[in-house]
Coordinates of C-alpha atoms and ligand atoms in Angstrom, one line a residue:
M466 CA -12.4 -12.9 51.4
E467 CA -12.5 -9.9 49.1
V468 CA -9.2 -11.0 47.5
C469 CA -10.7 -14.5 46.9
N470 CA -13.7 -13.0 45.2
E471 CA -11.6 -10.8 43.0
N472 CA -9.5 -13.7 42.1
K473 CA -12.5 -15.8 41.2
R474 CA -14.0 -13.0 39.1
E475 CA -10.8 -12.6 37.2
L476 CA -10.5 -16.4 36.6
D477 CA -14.1 -16.5 35.4
R478 CA -13.4 -13.6 33.0
Q479 CA -10.3 -15.4 31.6
N480 CA -12.2 -18.6 31.2
E481 CA -14.8 -16.8 29.1
Y482 CA -12.0 -15.6 26.8
I483 CA -10.6 -19.1 26.6
E484 CA -14.0 -20.2 25.3
K485 CA -14.1 -17.3 22.9
S486 CA -10.8 -18.2 21.4
R487 CA -11.9 -21.8 21.0
V488 CA -14.2 -20.5 18.3
Y489 CA -11.2 -19.4 16.4
V490 CA -9.5 -22.8 16.8
T491 CA -12.6 -24.5 15.5
A492 CA -12.7 -22.2 12.4
F493 CA -9.0 -22.8 11.8
Q494 CA -9.6 -26.6 12.0
V495 CA -12.4 -26.4 9.4
E496 CA -10.2 -24.3 7.1
H497 CA -6.9 -26.1 7.4
G498 CA -8.0 -29.7 8.3
R499 CA -5.9 -29.6 11.5
L500 CA -5.5 -27.8 14.8
P501 CA -3.4 -24.7 14.9
K502 CA 0.0 -25.1 16.4
A503 CA 1.6 -22.8 19.0
C504 CA 5.3 -22.5 19.9
V505 CA 6.3 -20.8 23.1
V506 CA 10.0 -19.9 23.4
T507 CA 11.4 -19.1 26.8
F508 CA 14.3 -16.9 27.6
G509 CA 15.7 -16.1 31.1
C510 CA 15.3 -17.7 34.5
Q511 CA 13.1 -20.3 36.2
M512 CA 10.5 -17.6 36.9
N513 CA 10.0 -17.2 33.2
A514 CA 10.0 -20.9 32.6
R515 CA 7.2 -21.2 35.1
D516 CA 5.3 -18.3 33.4
S517 CA 5.7 -20.1 30.1
E518 CA 4.0 -23.2 31.7
K519 CA 1.0 -20.9 32.5
L520 CA 1.0 -19.5 28.9
T521 CA 1.1 -23.0 27.4
G522 CA -1.6 -24.1 29.8
I523 CA -3.9 -21.4 28.4
L524 CA -2.9 -22.2 24.8
S525 CA -3.7 -25.9 25.3
K526 CA -7.1 -25.1 26.9
V527 CA -7.9 -22.9 23.9
G528 CA -7.2 -25.9 21.7
Y529 CA -3.7 -25.2 20.3
E530 CA -1.4 -28.1 19.7
L531 CA 2.0 -27.3 21.1
T532 CA 5.2 -27.6 19.1
D533 CA 8.9 -26.8 19.6
S534 CA 9.2 -25.9 15.9
E535 CA 8.8 -22.3 14.9
E536 CA 8.6 -23.4 11.3
E537 CA 5.5 -25.5 12.0
A538 CA 3.8 -23.0 14.3
D539 CA 0.8 -20.9 13.5
F540 CA 1.4 -18.8 16.7
I541 CA 4.8 -18.0 18.1
L542 CA 5.2 -16.4 21.6
Y543 CA 8.5 -15.3 22.9
N544 CA 8.7 -15.0 26.7
T545 CA 11.6 -12.6 27.0
C546 CA 14.4 -11.8 29.5
T547 CA 16.3 -8.5 29.8
V548 CA 18.7 -9.2 32.7
R549 CA 21.7 -8.6 30.3
D550 CA 21.8 -7.0 27.0
N551 CA 22.7 -10.2 25.1
A552 CA 19.3 -11.6 26.1
N553 CA 17.7 -8.7 24.3
Q554 CA 20.0 -9.0 21.3
R555 CA 19.0 -12.7 20.9
V556 CA 15.4 -11.7 20.7
Y557 CA 16.0 -9.0 18.1
G558 CA 18.1 -11.4 16.1
R559 CA 15.4 -14.1 16.1
L560 CA 12.6 -11.6 15.3
G561 CA 14.3 -11.0 11.9
H562 CA 13.8 -14.7 11.2
L563 CA 10.2 -14.6 12.3
N564 CA 9.5 -11.8 9.8
S565 CA 10.6 -14.0 7.0
L566 CA 8.5 -16.9 8.3
K567 CA 5.5 -14.6 8.4
K568 CA 6.1 -13.5 4.8
K569 CA 5.8 -17.2 3.8
K570 CA 2.8 -17.8 6.1
P571 CA 0.7 -14.7 6.4
H572 CA -1.7 -16.2 8.9
L573 CA 1.2 -16.7 11.4
K574 CA 0.7 -14.6 14.6
I575 CA 3.6 -13.4 16.7
A576 CA 3.5 -12.3 20.3
L577 CA 6.1 -11.0 22.7
C578 CA 5.9 -10.9 26.5
G579 CA 8.0 -11.1 29.6
C580 CA 10.6 -8.8 31.2
M581 CA 12.0 -7.1 28.1
M582 CA 8.5 -5.8 27.3
Q583 CA 8.4 -3.9 30.6
E584 CA 11.0 -1.5 29.1
Q585 CA 9.4 1.4 27.3
A586 CA 12.3 1.8 24.8
V587 CA 12.0 -1.8 23.7
V588 CA 8.3 -1.5 23.1
E589 CA 8.8 1.7 21.1
K590 CA 11.5 0.0 19.0
I591 CA 9.2 -2.9 18.2
Q592 CA 6.3 -0.7 17.4
K593 CA 8.6 1.2 15.0
S594 CA 10.8 -1.4 13.4
Y595 CA 9.0 -4.7 13.9
R596 CA 5.5 -3.9 12.7
F597 CA 4.7 -7.5 11.9
V598 CA 4.4 -8.4 15.7
D599 CA 0.8 -8.9 16.6
L600 CA 0.7 -8.7 20.4
I601 CA 2.9 -7.3 23.1
F602 CA 2.2 -7.7 26.8
G603 CA 4.3 -7.6 30.0
T604 CA 4.9 -9.4 33.2
H605 CA 2.2 -7.8 35.3
N606 CA -0.7 -8.8 33.1
L607 CA 0.3 -12.3 32.2
F608 CA -2.8 -13.6 33.9
R609 CA -4.8 -11.8 31.2
F610 CA -3.2 -13.8 28.4
A611 CA -6.5 -15.5 27.4
E612 CA -8.1 -12.1 27.0
L613 CA -5.2 -10.7 25.0
L614 CA -5.0 -13.7 22.8
S615 CA -8.7 -13.5 22.0
A616 CA -8.2 -9.8 21.1
M617 CA -5.2 -10.6 18.9
L618 CA -7.1 -13.3 17.0
A619 CA -9.9 -10.8 16.3
S620 CA -7.7 -8.0 15.2
E621 CA -5.3 -7.1 12.3
D622 CA -3.5 -4.4 14.3
M623 CA -0.7 -4.7 16.7
I624 CA -2.1 -4.9 20.3
V625 CA 0.1 -3.5 23.0
D626 CA -0.9 -3.8 26.7
I627 CA 1.8 -3.1 29.3
W628 CA 1.1 -2.4 33.0
E629 CA 3.5 -0.4 35.1
E630 CA 2.8 -2.3 38.2
T631 CA 0.3 -4.7 39.9
D632 CA -0.6 -5.7 43.4
K633 CA -2.6 -8.6 42.1
I634 CA -1.7 -12.3 42.4
V635 CA -4.1 -14.3 40.3
E636 CA -4.2 -17.9 41.3
N637 CA -5.2 -21.2 39.6
L638 CA -4.9 -20.4 35.9
P639 CA -4.4 -23.5 33.8
V640 CA -0.8 -24.7 33.7
K641 CA 0.9 -27.2 31.4
R642 CA 4.0 -28.5 33.0
K643 CA 7.1 -29.3 31.0
Y644 CA 8.0 -32.2 33.3
S645 CA 5.5 -34.6 34.8
Y646 CA 7.5 -35.3 38.0
K647 CA 8.9 -31.8 38.9
S648 CA 7.5 -28.3 39.0
G649 CA 8.4 -24.8 39.9
V650 CA 6.1 -23.1 42.3
N651 CA 6.1 -19.3 42.7
I652 CA 6.1 -18.3 46.3
M653 CA 6.7 -14.6 45.7
F654 CA 6.9 -12.2 42.8
G655 CA 9.0 -9.1 42.2
C656 CA 12.0 -7.8 44.2
N657 CA 12.7 -4.9 46.6
N658 CA 16.4 -5.1 46.7
F659 CA 17.5 -2.8 44.0
C660 CA 21.0 -4.1 43.5
S661 CA 22.4 -1.2 41.6
Y662 CA 23.2 -3.2 38.4
C663 CA 19.9 -5.0 38.2
I664 CA 16.8 -4.4 36.1
V665 CA 14.6 -7.1 37.7
P666 CA 12.9 -4.8 40.3
Y667 CA 11.9 -2.4 37.5
V668 CA 10.5 -5.1 35.2
R669 CA 9.0 -7.4 37.8
G670 CA 7.8 -4.8 40.3
R671 CA 7.7 -4.8 44.1
E672 CA 7.9 -7.9 46.2
R673 CA 4.6 -9.7 46.7
S674 CA 4.4 -13.0 48.6
R675 CA 1.7 -15.6 48.1
E676 CA -0.3 -16.8 51.0
P677 CA 1.2 -20.0 52.5
E678 CA -2.1 -21.8 52.3
E679 CA -2.3 -21.1 48.5
I680 CA 1.3 -22.4 48.0
L681 CA 0.6 -25.5 50.1
E682 CA -2.6 -26.3 48.2
E683 CA -0.8 -25.9 44.9
I684 CA 1.9 -28.3 45.9
E685 CA -0.6 -30.8 47.3
R686 CA -2.4 -30.8 43.9
L687 CA 0.9 -31.1 42.1
V688 CA 1.9 -34.1 44.2
E689 CA -1.5 -35.7 43.5
D690 CA -0.7 -35.3 39.9
G691 CA 2.6 -37.1 40.1
V692 CA 5.1 -34.4 41.1
V693 CA 7.9 -35.6 43.5
E694 CA 10.1 -32.5 43.4
V695 CA 9.2 -28.8 43.7
M696 CA 11.4 -25.8 43.2
L697 CA 10.1 -22.8 45.3
L698 CA 10.7 -19.7 43.2
G699 CA 11.3 -16.1 44.1
Q700 CA 14.0 -13.5 43.5
N701 CA 14.8 -13.5 47.2
V702 CA 13.1 -16.4 48.9
N703 CA 14.7 -15.5 52.2
S704 CA 12.5 -12.5 52.5
Y705 CA 9.3 -14.5 51.8
G706 CA 6.3 -13.7 53.9
K707 CA 7.6 -10.6 55.6
N708 CA 4.9 -8.4 54.1
L709 CA 1.9 -10.7 54.5
E710 CA -1.0 -9.8 56.7
N711 CA 0.1 -12.7 58.9
P712 CA 3.8 -12.7 58.5
I713 CA 5.6 -16.0 58.2
T714 CA 9.3 -16.9 57.6
F715 CA 10.6 -18.8 54.6
A716 CA 11.9 -21.4 57.0
E717 CA 8.4 -21.9 58.5
L718 CA 7.0 -22.2 55.0
L719 CA 9.6 -24.9 54.2
R720 CA 8.6 -26.8 57.4
R721 CA 5.0 -26.9 56.2
V722 CA 5.9 -27.9 52.6
E723 CA 8.1 -30.6 54.1
K724 CA 5.0 -32.2 55.7
I725 CA 3.3 -32.9 52.4
E726 CA 3.2 -36.6 52.0
G727 CA 4.4 -38.0 48.7
L728 CA 6.7 -35.0 48.0
R729 CA 10.3 -36.2 47.9
R730 CA 12.5 -33.3 47.1
I731 CA 12.3 -29.6 47.8
R732 CA 14.5 -27.0 46.1
F733 CA 14.4 -23.2 46.1
M734 CA 15.8 -20.3 44.2
T735 CA 17.3 -17.7 44.9
S736 CA 18.7 -16.9 48.4
H737 CA 20.0 -13.4 49.0
P738 CA 22.9 -13.8 51.5
K739 CA 21.8 -10.8 53.6
D740 CA 18.5 -12.4 54.5
L741 CA 19.6 -16.0 55.1
S742 CA 18.6 -16.9 58.6
E743 CA 19.8 -19.4 61.3
E744 CA 16.3 -20.8 61.3
L745 CA 16.7 -21.6 57.6
I746 CA 20.0 -23.4 58.1
E747 CA 18.4 -25.4 60.9
V748 CA 15.4 -26.4 58.8
M749 CA 17.7 -27.4 56.0
R750 CA 19.9 -29.4 58.3
Q751 CA 17.1 -31.4 59.7
S752 CA 15.2 -32.0 56.6
P753 CA 15.4 -35.2 54.6
K754 CA 13.5 -33.6 51.7
I755 CA 15.3 -30.2 51.2
C756 CA 18.0 -30.8 48.7
R757 CA 21.7 -30.5 49.6
H758 CA 22.1 -27.5 47.4
L759 CA 22.1 -23.8 48.0
H760 CA 22.4 -21.2 45.3
L761 CA 23.9 -18.2 47.1
P762 CA 24.8 -15.4 44.7
L763 CA 28.1 -13.6 45.7
Q764 CA 28.3 -11.1 42.8
A765 CA 31.6 -9.8 43.9
G766 CA 34.3 -10.3 46.6
S767 CA 35.5 -6.8 47.1
D768 CA 33.8 -4.8 49.8
R769 CA 34.0 -1.6 47.8
I770 CA 32.2 -3.2 44.9
L771 CA 29.7 -5.0 47.0
H772 CA 28.8 -1.7 48.6
A773 CA 28.5 0.0 45.2
M774 CA 26.3 -2.9 44.1
N775 CA 24.0 -2.3 47.1
R776 CA 24.3 -5.9 48.1
R777 CA 24.3 -5.1 51.8
Y778 CA 26.9 -7.7 53.0
T779 CA 30.7 -7.7 53.1
K780 CA 33.1 -10.3 52.0
A781 CA 33.7 -11.3 55.6
Q782 CA 30.0 -11.7 56.3
Y783 CA 29.6 -13.8 53.2
L784 CA 32.5 -16.1 54.2
A785 CA 31.2 -16.4 57.7
L786 CA 27.7 -17.3 56.5
V787 CA 29.1 -20.0 54.2
D788 CA 31.2 -21.4 57.1
K789 CA 28.1 -21.6 59.3
I790 CA 26.2 -23.4 56.5
K791 CA 29.0 -25.8 55.7
H792 CA 29.5 -26.6 59.4
A793 CA 25.8 -27.4 59.9
I794 CA 25.3 -29.2 56.6
P795 CA 28.7 -30.7 55.5
D796 CA 27.5 -32.4 52.4
I797 CA 25.9 -29.2 51.0
S798 CA 26.7 -28.0 47.5
I799 CA 27.0 -24.3 47.2
T800 CA 26.7 -22.5 43.9
T801 CA 26.8 -18.9 43.0
D802 CA 26.5 -16.0 40.5
I803 CA 29.3 -13.6 39.9
I804 CA 29.5 -10.4 37.9
V805 CA 32.8 -9.1 36.5
G806 CA 33.3 -5.6 35.2
F807 CA 30.9 -3.6 37.5
P808 CA 31.8 0.1 37.2
G809 CA 35.0 0.9 39.0
E810 CA 36.0 -2.7 39.4
T811 CA 39.8 -3.2 39.2
L812 CA 41.8 -6.4 38.7
A813 CA 42.7 -6.2 42.4
D814 CA 38.9 -6.3 43.1
V815 CA 38.5 -9.4 40.9
E816 CA 41.4 -11.0 43.0
E817 CA 39.1 -10.5 46.0
T818 CA 36.4 -12.4 44.2
I819 CA 38.8 -15.1 43.3
D820 CA 39.9 -15.4 46.9
V821 CA 36.3 -16.0 47.9
V822 CA 35.9 -18.7 45.2
R823 CA 39.1 -20.4 46.5
R824 CA 37.9 -20.3 50.1
V825 CA 34.3 -21.3 49.6
Q826 CA 35.1 -23.9 47.0
F827 CA 31.9 -23.4 45.0
D828 CA 30.4 -26.4 43.4
N829 CA 29.6 -24.2 40.4
A830 CA 29.5 -20.6 39.6
F831 CA 27.7 -18.7 36.9
T832 CA 30.0 -15.9 35.8
F833 CA 28.6 -12.9 33.9
I834 CA 30.2 -9.9 32.3
Y835 CA 28.5 -6.8 33.7
S836 CA 25.9 -5.4 31.3
P837 CA 24.7 -1.8 31.8
R838 CA 20.9 -1.7 32.1
T839 CA 19.0 1.5 31.3
G840 CA 17.4 3.0 34.3
T841 CA 19.6 1.3 36.9
P842 CA 22.0 3.4 39.1
A843 CA 25.1 1.5 37.9
A844 CA 24.4 2.3 34.2
A845 CA 24.8 6.0 35.1
M846 CA 28.1 5.5 37.0
E847 CA 31.1 7.1 35.4
D848 CA 33.9 4.6 35.7
Q849 CA 32.7 1.9 33.3
V850 CA 35.4 -0.7 32.9
P851 CA 37.3 -1.0 29.6
E852 CA 36.5 -4.3 27.8
E853 CA 40.1 -5.6 27.9
V854 CA 40.3 -5.2 31.6
V855 CA 36.9 -7.0 32.0
H856 CA 38.0 -9.9 29.9
E857 CA 41.3 -10.3 31.7
G858 CA 39.5 -10.5 35.1
F859 CA 36.8 -12.7 33.7
D860 CA 39.2 -15.3 32.2
K861 CA 41.2 -15.4 35.4
L862 CA 38.1 -15.9 37.5
L863 CA 36.7 -18.5 35.2
A864 CA 39.8 -20.6 35.3
V865 CA 39.7 -20.8 39.1
V866 CA 35.9 -21.4 39.2
Q867 CA 36.4 -24.4 36.9
E868 CA 39.3 -25.8 38.8
T869 CA 37.5 -25.6 42.2
A870 CA 34.3 -27.0 40.7
K871 CA 36.2 -30.0 39.3
E872 CA 37.9 -30.6 42.6
R873 CA 34.6 -30.5 44.4
A874 CA 32.9 -32.8 41.9
A875 CA 35.7 -35.4 42.2
L876 CA 35.0 -35.8 45.9
L877 CA 31.9 -37.9 45.1
Q878 CA 33.8 -40.6 43.2
G879 CA 32.6 -44.1 44.1
K880 CA 29.7 -42.9 46.3
V881 CA 26.2 -44.5 46.1
M882 CA 23.6 -41.7 45.9
E883 CA 20.0 -41.1 45.3
V884 CA 19.1 -39.8 41.8
L885 CA 15.9 -38.5 40.4
V886 CA 15.7 -39.7 36.8
E887 CA 14.9 -36.7 34.7
E888 CA 15.1 -37.7 31.1
V889 CA 16.3 -40.2 28.5
N890 CA 19.9 -39.3 27.6
E891 CA 20.1 -37.1 24.5
Q892 CA 23.1 -38.8 23.0
D893 CA 22.3 -42.5 23.8
P894 CA 18.7 -43.6 24.4
A895 CA 19.9 -46.6 26.4
F896 CA 21.0 -44.2 29.0
V897 CA 19.1 -41.8 31.3
T898 CA 20.1 -38.6 32.9
G899 CA 19.3 -38.0 36.6
R900 CA 20.0 -35.4 39.2
L901 CA 21.6 -35.8 42.7
S902 CA 20.2 -33.9 45.6
N903 CA 23.1 -31.6 45.3
N904 CA 22.1 -30.8 41.7
M905 CA 24.8 -32.6 39.9
L906 CA 23.9 -34.6 36.8
V907 CA 24.6 -38.4 36.4
H908 CA 24.2 -40.4 33.3
F909 CA 23.6 -44.2 33.6
K910 CA 22.1 -47.1 31.7
A911 CA 18.5 -47.6 32.6
D912 CA 15.0 -48.2 31.3
R913 CA 13.3 -45.0 30.1
R914 CA 10.3 -45.9 32.2
L915 CA 12.3 -44.8 35.3
V916 CA 11.9 -41.2 34.3
G917 CA 10.4 -39.4 37.3
K918 CA 11.6 -42.1 39.8
L919 CA 14.2 -42.0 42.5
V920 CA 16.8 -44.7 42.3
M921 CA 20.3 -45.4 43.8
V922 CA 23.3 -45.0 41.6
V923 CA 27.0 -45.7 42.1
L924 CA 29.0 -42.7 40.9
D925 CA 31.7 -44.4 38.8
T926 CA 33.5 -41.8 36.8
C927 CA 33.7 -38.0 37.2
H928 CA 33.8 -36.0 34.0
G929 CA 34.4 -32.6 35.5
F930 CA 30.9 -31.4 36.0
Y931 CA 28.9 -34.6 35.8
Y932 CA 29.2 -38.3 36.5
T933 CA 28.6 -41.5 34.7
G934 CA 27.4 -44.3 36.9
R935 CA 25.6 -47.5 37.4
M936 CA 22.2 -48.2 38.9
V937 CA 22.3 -50.3 42.0
D938 CA 20.2 -53.3 41.3
W939 CA 16.9 -53.5 43.3
L940 CA 18.0 -56.4 45.5
S941 CA 20.9 -54.5 46.9
Q942 CA 18.7 -51.4 47.1
T943 CA 16.3 -53.2 49.3
K944 CA 19.1 -54.1 51.6
H945 CA 19.8 -50.4 52.0
T946 CA 16.3 -49.8 53.4
R947 CA 15.0 -50.8 56.8
L948 CA 13.1 -54.1 57.0
G949 CA 13.6 -54.6 53.4
K950 CA 10.8 -52.2 52.5
M951 CA 11.2 -51.1 49.0
V952 CA 11.1 -47.4 49.9
D953 CA 13.4 -46.3 47.2
N954 CA 12.1 -48.8 44.7
Q955 CA 8.7 -47.3 44.0
W956 CA 9.6 -47.7 40.3
L957 CA 9.0 -51.4 40.7
N958 CA 5.3 -50.9 41.6
Ligands
SAH1302 N1 17.5 -12.5 42.4 C1 18.7 -13.2 42.1 C2 19.3 -12.9 40.8 C3 18.4 -12.8 39.5 S1 19.3 -12.3 38.1 C4 19.7 -12.9 43.1 O1 19.8 -11.8 43.6 O2 20.4 -13.8 43.5 C5 20.5 -13.6 37.9 C6 21.9 -13.2 37.9 O3 22.2 -12.3 36.8 C7 22.3 -12.3 39.1 O4 22.7 -13.1 40.2 C8 23.5 -11.6 38.6 O5 24.7 -12.3 38.8 C9 23.3 -11.5 37.1 N2 23.0 -10.1 36.7 C10 22.0 -9.4 37.0 N3 22.1 -8.2 36.5 C11 23.2 -8.2 35.7 C12 23.8 -7.2 34.9 N4 23.3 -6.0 34.7 N5 25.0 -7.6 34.2 C13 25.5 -8.8 34.4 N6 24.9 -9.7 35.2 C14 23.8 -9.4 35.8
SF4_1303 FE1 18.3 -8.2 41.0 FE2 19.3 -8.0 43.4 FE3 16.7 -8.4 43.2 FE4 18.4 -10.3 42.6 S1 18.1 -9.4 44.6 S2 16.7 -9.7 41.4 S3 20.1 -9.2 41.7 S4 17.8 -6.6 42.5
F3S1304 FE1 15.4 -12.4 33.0 FE2 13.2 -11.5 34.0 FE3 14.2 -13.7 35.0 S1 14.9 -10.3 33.4 S2 16.4 -13.4 34.7 S3 13.5 -13.5 33.0 S4 13.1 -12.2 36.1

């Protein structure tokens, strides 16, 4: 009850700041004859993408018009990532450009938030060398964005507000979704795993799960608003609910989400192999809504490296887990993340990783070159791997990853499968792009009004990582369904 009241008070506070900032928008409109435009640029993972929807939600409420063009914007907000150093370098590179934009347009306001801002050294560098930035805040006080925005609009000085930690989860802030038909839903924040290479636990804080009722309510509202697919988000969804006052498993949460009428597809990210339960496999197996896709980061195949990474599973355990999953759900697509070049990793270790790739036959694997992150145990390890060795291992691994992914993709040739139409094709507007339950993309000719609908498609031609296909006409689609009910043809209504 106390938590509810606290949440309500915070929401009321933020709404007051939204109203305050609207005064600025009105003044801007009088002066410039138009609404101010805001551009939010997102770096990093789905978690950040969802945060950006919250940020744009607040900006819209304040009255900003949203734009993708930095050149046109009167306010630019970078929601940053710091998982690898190249993410940081991209931000610094683009800041140089923003400086020149601001010289041409002095009223331009620039703000930085997200994971990178939780690093003290980064904030110090910006305060010193990027004086033109107007506002810096972090991941823990994102819910105070309305307040910070209003302070920024009233000030000429750089405002910096970074919290070390938070135990708060503030619910029900305004959100502006990027897609009308699908949405990310945070089920937990932070991470307790402390993989030795990873900075996420330091910049996102300790693991905090949302109450299941809050999650279910949010999804119900989303479905009422036209959402047919949700992606449940957390750094390690398999440990969801363990620390709640009334503990609940992730599998149980899925069972409850599954019951929401009108919701058609459920995805989730990310699963840590060490916490993936039998119960979860069983729920996935039985579910018509949970997508046939599991992202199961491997990181490395060598036991020595896995141990040094603090992943808390062995190669054999990972392989046994995959066997169990594939046995229970034969049509599942398994994707993964792999790091090459962790301190002490030899080419023989990389061969172990390649062996896992061959045995599991991943449908896709994101391969990363190890990037030392300040403050993590791995960054202080002595045996950092020379660049040439890293590249040799990386190239070898990538070749096998691509080969196995292609083989897996080819297996779907000629099949008729359900696709969620996601967008009008970028290259040819007569085509649309859709996604299979197993996460693969399919391009096919169709009316753009089908965006957000589920249709059946024949997978005609495999192009390595995606298909081109043909939509099954509605008459034959009705034949696929019991009693001729147009279950899959909701797009006709
Ligand atoms: N919570 C997720 C991962 C989030 S980060 C999980 O554990 O599965 C996404 C991916 O970035 C990780 O899976 C890892 O492969 C990669 N990554 C994280 N830290 C890295 C680093 N220091 N260098 C290179 N890749 C890294
Ligand atoms: Fe990083 Fe490991 Fe947590 Fe994933 S589980 S966010 S890799 S510490
Ligand atoms: Fe990057 Fe933060 Fe996500 S560091 S990967 S945006 S949690």
